[in-house]
mmCIF file with all atom_site columns, C-alpha atoms in Angstrom:
data_model
loop_
_atom_site.group_PDB
_atom_site.id
_atom_site.type_symbol
_atom_site.label_atom_id
_atom_site.label_alt_id
_atom_site.label_comp_id
_atom_site.label_asym_id
_atom_site.label_entity_id
_atom_site.label_seq_id
_atom_site.pdbx_PDB_ins_code
_atom_site.Cartn_x
_atom_site.Cartn_y
_atom_site.Cartn_z
_atom_site.occupancy
_atom_site.B_iso_or_equiv
_atom_site.pdbx_formal_charge
_atom_site.auth_seq_id
_atom_site.auth_comp_id
_atom_site.auth_asym_id
_atom_site.auth_atom_id
_atom_site.pdbx_PDB_model_num
ATOM 1   C CA . UNK J 1 1   ? 54.597 54.450 -25.274 1.00 41.00 ? 1   UNK J CA 1
ATOM 2   C CA . UNK J 1 2   ? 52.348 55.950 -22.630 1.00 66.00 ? 2   UNK J CA 1
ATOM 3   C CA . UNK J 1 3   ? 53.915 58.555 -20.382 1.00 80.00 ? 3   UNK J CA 1
ATOM 4   C CA . UNK J 1 4   ? 53.700 58.523 -17.460 1.00 88.00 ? 4   UNK J CA 1
ATOM 5   C CA . UNK J 1 5   ? 53.412 54.781 -17.032 1.00 88.00 ? 5   UNK J CA 1
ATOM 6   C CA . UNK J 1 6   ? 51.272 53.085 -14.377 1.00 87.00 ? 6   UNK J CA 1
ATOM 7   C CA . UNK J 1 7   ? 54.348 52.363 -12.299 1.00 88.00 ? 7   UNK J CA 1
ATOM 8   C CA . UNK J 1 8   ? 55.508 55.990 -12.479 1.00 90.00 ? 8   UNK J CA 1
ATOM 9   C CA . UNK J 1 9   ? 52.060 57.205 -11.403 1.00 91.00 ? 9   UNK J CA 1
ATOM 10  C CA . UNK J 1 10  ? 51.956 54.706 -8.556  1.00 90.00 ? 10  UNK J CA 1
ATOM 11  C CA . UNK J 1 11  ? 55.413 55.817 -7.404  1.00 90.00 ? 11  UNK J CA 1
ATOM 12  C CA . UNK J 1 12  ? 54.383 59.493 -7.391  1.00 90.00 ? 12  UNK J CA 1
ATOM 13  C CA . UNK J 1 13  ? 51.118 58.842 -5.553  1.00 88.00 ? 13  UNK J CA 1
ATOM 14  C CA . UNK J 1 14  ? 52.775 56.584 -2.987  1.00 88.00 ? 14  UNK J CA 1
ATOM 15  C CA . UNK J 1 15  ? 55.781 58.906 -2.500  1.00 88.00 ? 15  UNK J CA 1
ATOM 16  C CA . UNK J 1 16  ? 54.078 60.686 0.423   1.00 82.00 ? 16  UNK J CA 1
ATOM 17  C CA . UNK J 1 17  ? 53.390 57.467 2.329   1.00 82.00 ? 17  UNK J CA 1
ATOM 18  C CA . UNK J 1 18  ? 55.630 57.078 5.346   1.00 83.00 ? 18  UNK J CA 1
ATOM 19  C CA . UNK J 1 19  ? 57.898 54.073 5.518   1.00 83.00 ? 19  UNK J CA 1
ATOM 20  C CA . UNK J 1 20  ? 56.220 51.047 7.032   1.00 83.00 ? 20  UNK J CA 1
ATOM 21  C CA . UNK J 1 21  ? 52.702 52.201 6.067   1.00 85.00 ? 21  UNK J CA 1
ATOM 22  C CA . UNK J 1 22  ? 50.634 50.530 3.411   1.00 84.00 ? 22  UNK J CA 1
ATOM 23  C CA . UNK J 1 23  ? 50.814 52.324 0.032   1.00 84.00 ? 23  UNK J CA 1
ATOM 24  C CA . UNK J 1 24  ? 47.726 54.290 -1.021  1.00 83.00 ? 24  UNK J CA 1
ATOM 25  C CA . UNK J 1 25  ? 47.725 52.720 -4.464  1.00 86.00 ? 25  UNK J CA 1
ATOM 26  C CA . UNK J 1 26  ? 48.599 49.066 -4.924  1.00 85.00 ? 26  UNK J CA 1
ATOM 27  C CA . UNK J 1 27  ? 47.122 48.272 -8.311  1.00 88.00 ? 27  UNK J CA 1
ATOM 28  C CA . UNK J 1 28  ? 46.574 49.616 -11.787 1.00 89.00 ? 28  UNK J CA 1
ATOM 29  C CA . UNK J 1 29  ? 42.847 49.452 -11.131 1.00 91.00 ? 29  UNK J CA 1
ATOM 30  C CA . UNK J 1 30  ? 43.208 52.176 -8.484  1.00 88.00 ? 30  UNK J CA 1
ATOM 31  C CA . UNK J 1 31  ? 44.982 54.444 -10.960 1.00 90.00 ? 31  UNK J CA 1
ATOM 32  C CA . UNK J 1 32  ? 42.383 53.802 -13.658 1.00 91.00 ? 32  UNK J CA 1
ATOM 33  C CA . UNK J 1 33  ? 39.517 54.433 -11.248 1.00 92.00 ? 33  UNK J CA 1
ATOM 34  C CA . UNK J 1 34  ? 41.044 57.665 -9.940  1.00 91.00 ? 34  UNK J CA 1
ATOM 35  C CA . UNK J 1 35  ? 41.863 59.091 -13.364 1.00 93.00 ? 35  UNK J CA 1
ATOM 36  C CA . UNK J 1 36  ? 38.463 58.104 -14.781 1.00 95.00 ? 36  UNK J CA 1
ATOM 37  C CA . UNK J 1 37  ? 36.693 59.800 -11.866 1.00 95.00 ? 37  UNK J CA 1
ATOM 38  C CA . UNK J 1 38  ? 38.732 62.982 -12.319 1.00 95.00 ? 38  UNK J CA 1
ATOM 39  C CA . UNK J 1 39  ? 38.223 62.934 -16.105 1.00 96.00 ? 39  UNK J CA 1
ATOM 40  C CA . UNK J 1 40  ? 34.453 62.688 -15.543 1.00 97.00 ? 40  UNK J CA 1
ATOM 41  C CA . UNK J 1 41  ? 34.589 65.783 -13.330 1.00 96.00 ? 41  UNK J CA 1
ATOM 42  C CA . UNK J 1 42  ? 36.444 67.660 -16.077 1.00 96.00 ? 42  UNK J CA 1
ATOM 43  C CA . UNK J 1 43  ? 33.932 66.509 -18.710 1.00 96.00 ? 43  UNK J CA 1
ATOM 44  C CA . UNK J 1 44  ? 31.014 67.644 -16.524 1.00 96.00 ? 44  UNK J CA 1
ATOM 45  C CA . UNK J 1 45  ? 32.623 71.067 -16.042 1.00 95.00 ? 45  UNK J CA 1
ATOM 46  C CA . UNK J 1 46  ? 33.207 71.448 -19.782 1.00 94.00 ? 46  UNK J CA 1
ATOM 47  C CA . UNK J 1 47  ? 29.577 70.557 -20.472 1.00 94.00 ? 47  UNK J CA 1
ATOM 48  C CA . UNK J 1 48  ? 28.337 73.151 -17.985 1.00 94.00 ? 48  UNK J CA 1
ATOM 49  C CA . UNK J 1 49  ? 30.702 75.764 -19.420 1.00 93.00 ? 49  UNK J CA 1
ATOM 50  C CA . UNK J 1 50  ? 29.328 75.056 -22.901 1.00 92.00 ? 50  UNK J CA 1
ATOM 51  C CA . UNK J 1 51  ? 25.782 75.589 -21.584 1.00 90.00 ? 51  UNK J CA 1
ATOM 52  C CA . UNK J 1 52  ? 26.845 78.890 -20.009 1.00 90.00 ? 52  UNK J CA 1
ATOM 53  C CA . UNK J 1 53  ? 28.500 80.045 -23.235 1.00 90.00 ? 53  UNK J CA 1
ATOM 54  C CA . UNK J 1 54  ? 25.397 79.106 -25.236 1.00 90.00 ? 54  UNK J CA 1
ATOM 55  C CA . UNK J 1 55  ? 23.147 80.961 -22.788 1.00 86.00 ? 55  UNK J CA 1
ATOM 56  C CA . UNK J 1 56  ? 25.370 84.050 -23.052 1.00 86.00 ? 56  UNK J CA 1
ATOM 57  C CA . UNK J 1 57  ? 25.228 83.889 -26.845 1.00 87.00 ? 57  UNK J CA 1
ATOM 58  C CA . UNK J 1 58  ? 21.433 83.520 -26.727 1.00 85.00 ? 58  UNK J CA 1
ATOM 59  C CA . UNK J 1 59  ? 21.196 86.427 -24.288 1.00 83.00 ? 59  UNK J CA 1
ATOM 60  C CA . UNK J 1 60  ? 23.302 88.546 -26.626 1.00 82.00 ? 60  UNK J CA 1
ATOM 61  C CA . UNK J 1 61  ? 20.943 87.789 -29.503 1.00 81.00 ? 61  UNK J CA 1
ATOM 62  C CA . UNK J 1 62  ? 17.928 88.551 -27.298 1.00 78.00 ? 62  UNK J CA 1
ATOM 63  C CA . UNK J 1 63  ? 19.569 91.797 -26.195 1.00 76.00 ? 63  UNK J CA 1
ATOM 64  C CA . UNK J 1 64  ? 19.811 92.865 -29.828 1.00 73.00 ? 64  UNK J CA 1
ATOM 65  C CA . UNK J 1 65  ? 16.155 91.931 -30.299 1.00 72.00 ? 65  UNK J CA 1
ATOM 66  C CA . UNK J 1 66  ? 15.298 93.826 -27.134 1.00 68.00 ? 66  UNK J CA 1
ATOM 67  C CA . UNK J 1 67  ? 16.682 96.996 -28.640 1.00 61.00 ? 67  UNK J CA 1
ATOM 68  C CA . UNK J 1 68  ? 14.331 96.466 -31.552 1.00 56.00 ? 68  UNK J CA 1
ATOM 69  C CA . UNK J 1 69  ? 11.248 95.189 -29.702 1.00 50.00 ? 69  UNK J CA 1
ATOM 70  C CA . UNK J 1 70  ? 11.843 96.786 -26.251 1.00 49.00 ? 70  UNK J CA 1
ATOM 71  C CA . UNK J 1 71  ? 11.135 93.438 -24.537 1.00 45.00 ? 71  UNK J CA 1
ATOM 72  C CA . UNK J 1 72  ? 12.856 92.278 -21.378 1.00 47.00 ? 72  UNK J CA 1
ATOM 73  C CA . UNK J 1 73  ? 15.605 89.719 -21.601 1.00 43.00 ? 73  UNK J CA 1
ATOM 74  C CA . UNK J 1 74  ? 15.504 87.093 -18.867 1.00 47.00 ? 74  UNK J CA 1
ATOM 75  C CA . UNK J 1 75  ? 18.832 86.210 -17.315 1.00 50.00 ? 75  UNK J CA 1
ATOM 76  C CA . UNK J 1 76  ? 19.372 82.554 -16.442 1.00 61.00 ? 76  UNK J CA 1
ATOM 77  C CA . UNK J 1 77  ? 21.277 81.475 -13.350 1.00 76.00 ? 77  UNK J CA 1
ATOM 78  C CA . UNK J 1 78  ? 23.118 78.190 -12.979 1.00 82.00 ? 78  UNK J CA 1
ATOM 79  C CA . UNK J 1 79  ? 22.169 75.845 -10.166 1.00 89.00 ? 79  UNK J CA 1
ATOM 80  C CA . UNK J 1 80  ? 24.305 75.434 -7.076  1.00 91.00 ? 80  UNK J CA 1
ATOM 81  C CA . UNK J 1 81  ? 25.076 71.851 -8.139  1.00 92.00 ? 81  UNK J CA 1
ATOM 82  C CA . UNK J 1 82  ? 26.242 72.994 -11.583 1.00 91.00 ? 82  UNK J CA 1
ATOM 83  C CA . UNK J 1 83  ? 28.342 75.727 -9.986  1.00 92.00 ? 83  UNK J CA 1
ATOM 84  C CA . UNK J 1 84  ? 29.947 73.135 -7.682  1.00 93.00 ? 84  UNK J CA 1
ATOM 85  C CA . UNK J 1 85  ? 30.681 70.828 -10.635 1.00 93.00 ? 85  UNK J CA 1
ATOM 86  C CA . UNK J 1 86  ? 32.165 73.742 -12.550 1.00 92.00 ? 86  UNK J CA 1
ATOM 87  C CA . UNK J 1 87  ? 34.532 74.590 -9.700  1.00 92.00 ? 87  UNK J CA 1
ATOM 88  C CA . UNK J 1 88  ? 35.530 70.965 -9.025  1.00 92.00 ? 88  UNK J CA 1
ATOM 89  C CA . UNK J 1 89  ? 35.993 70.112 -12.706 1.00 93.00 ? 89  UNK J CA 1
ATOM 90  C CA . UNK J 1 90  ? 38.186 73.050 -13.616 1.00 92.00 ? 90  UNK J CA 1
ATOM 91  C CA . UNK J 1 91  ? 41.607 71.665 -14.609 1.00 93.00 ? 91  UNK J CA 1
ATOM 92  C CA . UNK J 1 92  ? 44.338 72.297 -12.033 1.00 92.00 ? 92  UNK J CA 1
ATOM 93  C CA . UNK J 1 93  ? 47.085 72.392 -14.644 1.00 93.00 ? 93  UNK J CA 1
ATOM 94  C CA . UNK J 1 94  ? 47.595 74.471 -17.758 1.00 92.00 ? 94  UNK J CA 1
ATOM 95  C CA . UNK J 1 95  ? 45.627 72.846 -20.552 1.00 89.00 ? 95  UNK J CA 1
ATOM 96  C CA . UNK J 1 96  ? 44.150 73.770 -23.878 1.00 88.00 ? 96  UNK J CA 1
ATOM 97  C CA . UNK J 1 97  ? 40.663 73.155 -25.155 1.00 86.00 ? 97  UNK J CA 1
ATOM 98  C CA . UNK J 1 98  ? 42.059 70.358 -27.346 1.00 91.00 ? 98  UNK J CA 1
ATOM 99  C CA . UNK J 1 99  ? 43.521 68.397 -24.423 1.00 93.00 ? 99  UNK J CA 1
ATOM 100 C CA . UNK J 1 100 ? 41.488 65.320 -23.630 1.00 94.00 ? 100 UNK J CA 1
ATOM 101 C CA . UNK J 1 101 ? 40.020 65.096 -20.108 1.00 95.00 ? 101 UNK J CA 1
ATOM 102 C CA . UNK J 1 102 ? 41.778 61.790 -19.383 1.00 94.00 ? 102 UNK J CA 1
ATOM 103 C CA . UNK J 1 103 ? 45.155 63.253 -20.372 1.00 93.00 ? 103 UNK J CA 1
ATOM 104 C CA . UNK J 1 104 ? 44.516 66.215 -18.079 1.00 95.00 ? 104 UNK J CA 1
ATOM 105 C CA . UNK J 1 105 ? 43.541 63.878 -15.214 1.00 94.00 ? 105 UNK J CA 1
ATOM 106 C CA . UNK J 1 106 ? 46.693 61.775 -15.624 1.00 94.00 ? 106 UNK J CA 1
ATOM 107 C CA . UNK J 1 107 ? 48.871 64.896 -15.694 1.00 94.00 ? 107 UNK J CA 1
ATOM 108 C CA . UNK J 1 108 ? 47.180 66.255 -12.574 1.00 94.00 ? 108 UNK J CA 1
ATOM 109 C CA . UNK J 1 109 ? 47.856 63.021 -10.699 1.00 93.00 ? 109 UNK J CA 1
ATOM 110 C CA . UNK J 1 110 ? 51.438 62.849 -11.933 1.00 93.00 ? 110 UNK J CA 1
ATOM 111 C CA . UNK J 1 111 ? 52.142 66.467 -10.934 1.00 93.00 ? 111 UNK J CA 1
ATOM 112 C CA . UNK J 1 112 ? 50.570 65.944 -7.512  1.00 90.00 ? 112 UNK J CA 1
ATOM 113 C CA . UNK J 1 113 ? 47.742 68.441 -8.085  1.00 92.00 ? 113 UNK J CA 1
ATOM 114 C CA . UNK J 1 114 ? 45.098 65.813 -7.259  1.00 90.00 ? 114 UNK J CA 1
ATOM 115 C CA . UNK J 1 115 ? 45.431 63.431 -4.334  1.00 86.00 ? 115 UNK J CA 1
ATOM 116 C CA . UNK J 1 116 ? 43.871 60.027 -3.802  1.00 84.00 ? 116 UNK J CA 1
ATOM 117 C CA . UNK J 1 117 ? 42.427 59.646 -0.316  1.00 78.00 ? 117 UNK J CA 1
ATOM 118 C CA . UNK J 1 118 ? 43.173 56.249 1.152   1.00 61.00 ? 118 UNK J CA 1
ATOM 119 C CA . UNK J 1 119 ? 40.134 54.549 2.685   1.00 62.00 ? 119 UNK J CA 1
ATOM 120 C CA . UNK J 1 120 ? 38.423 51.239 2.197   1.00 53.00 ? 120 UNK J CA 1
ATOM 121 C CA . UNK J 1 121 ? 36.861 52.962 -0.845  1.00 51.00 ? 121 UNK J CA 1
ATOM 122 C CA . UNK J 1 122 ? 39.360 54.982 -2.829  1.00 46.00 ? 122 UNK J CA 1
ATOM 123 C CA . UNK J 1 123 ? 38.068 58.467 -3.453  1.00 49.00 ? 123 UNK J CA 1
ATOM 124 C CA . UNK J 1 124 ? 39.271 61.848 -4.557  1.00 49.00 ? 124 UNK J CA 1
#
């Protein structure tokens, strides 16, 4: 059994809608789209973090070589876009490295950490 269910997620997301207004989420498709979008942001952030960790490891190796060869080690900076993705994609709940991005996204929605903005196009 999947927890939380679609209906539980819809109830949580629509709980802040005032009585008489149209609910933000009316279908399972909206939930799937929102969680998939958030999961993609988390995946992008993990990918960028892996690149940063690899660059740090490479820089450490080059630093050791520098001591031997007395050559300069160039320091790489991440782009503004990658920095933005890293900030946006950082999980808003406690998670481990083994947690799947989709599970994190569902938990964030269920705990109210991520909101769905109601427009003609549903967005985060």
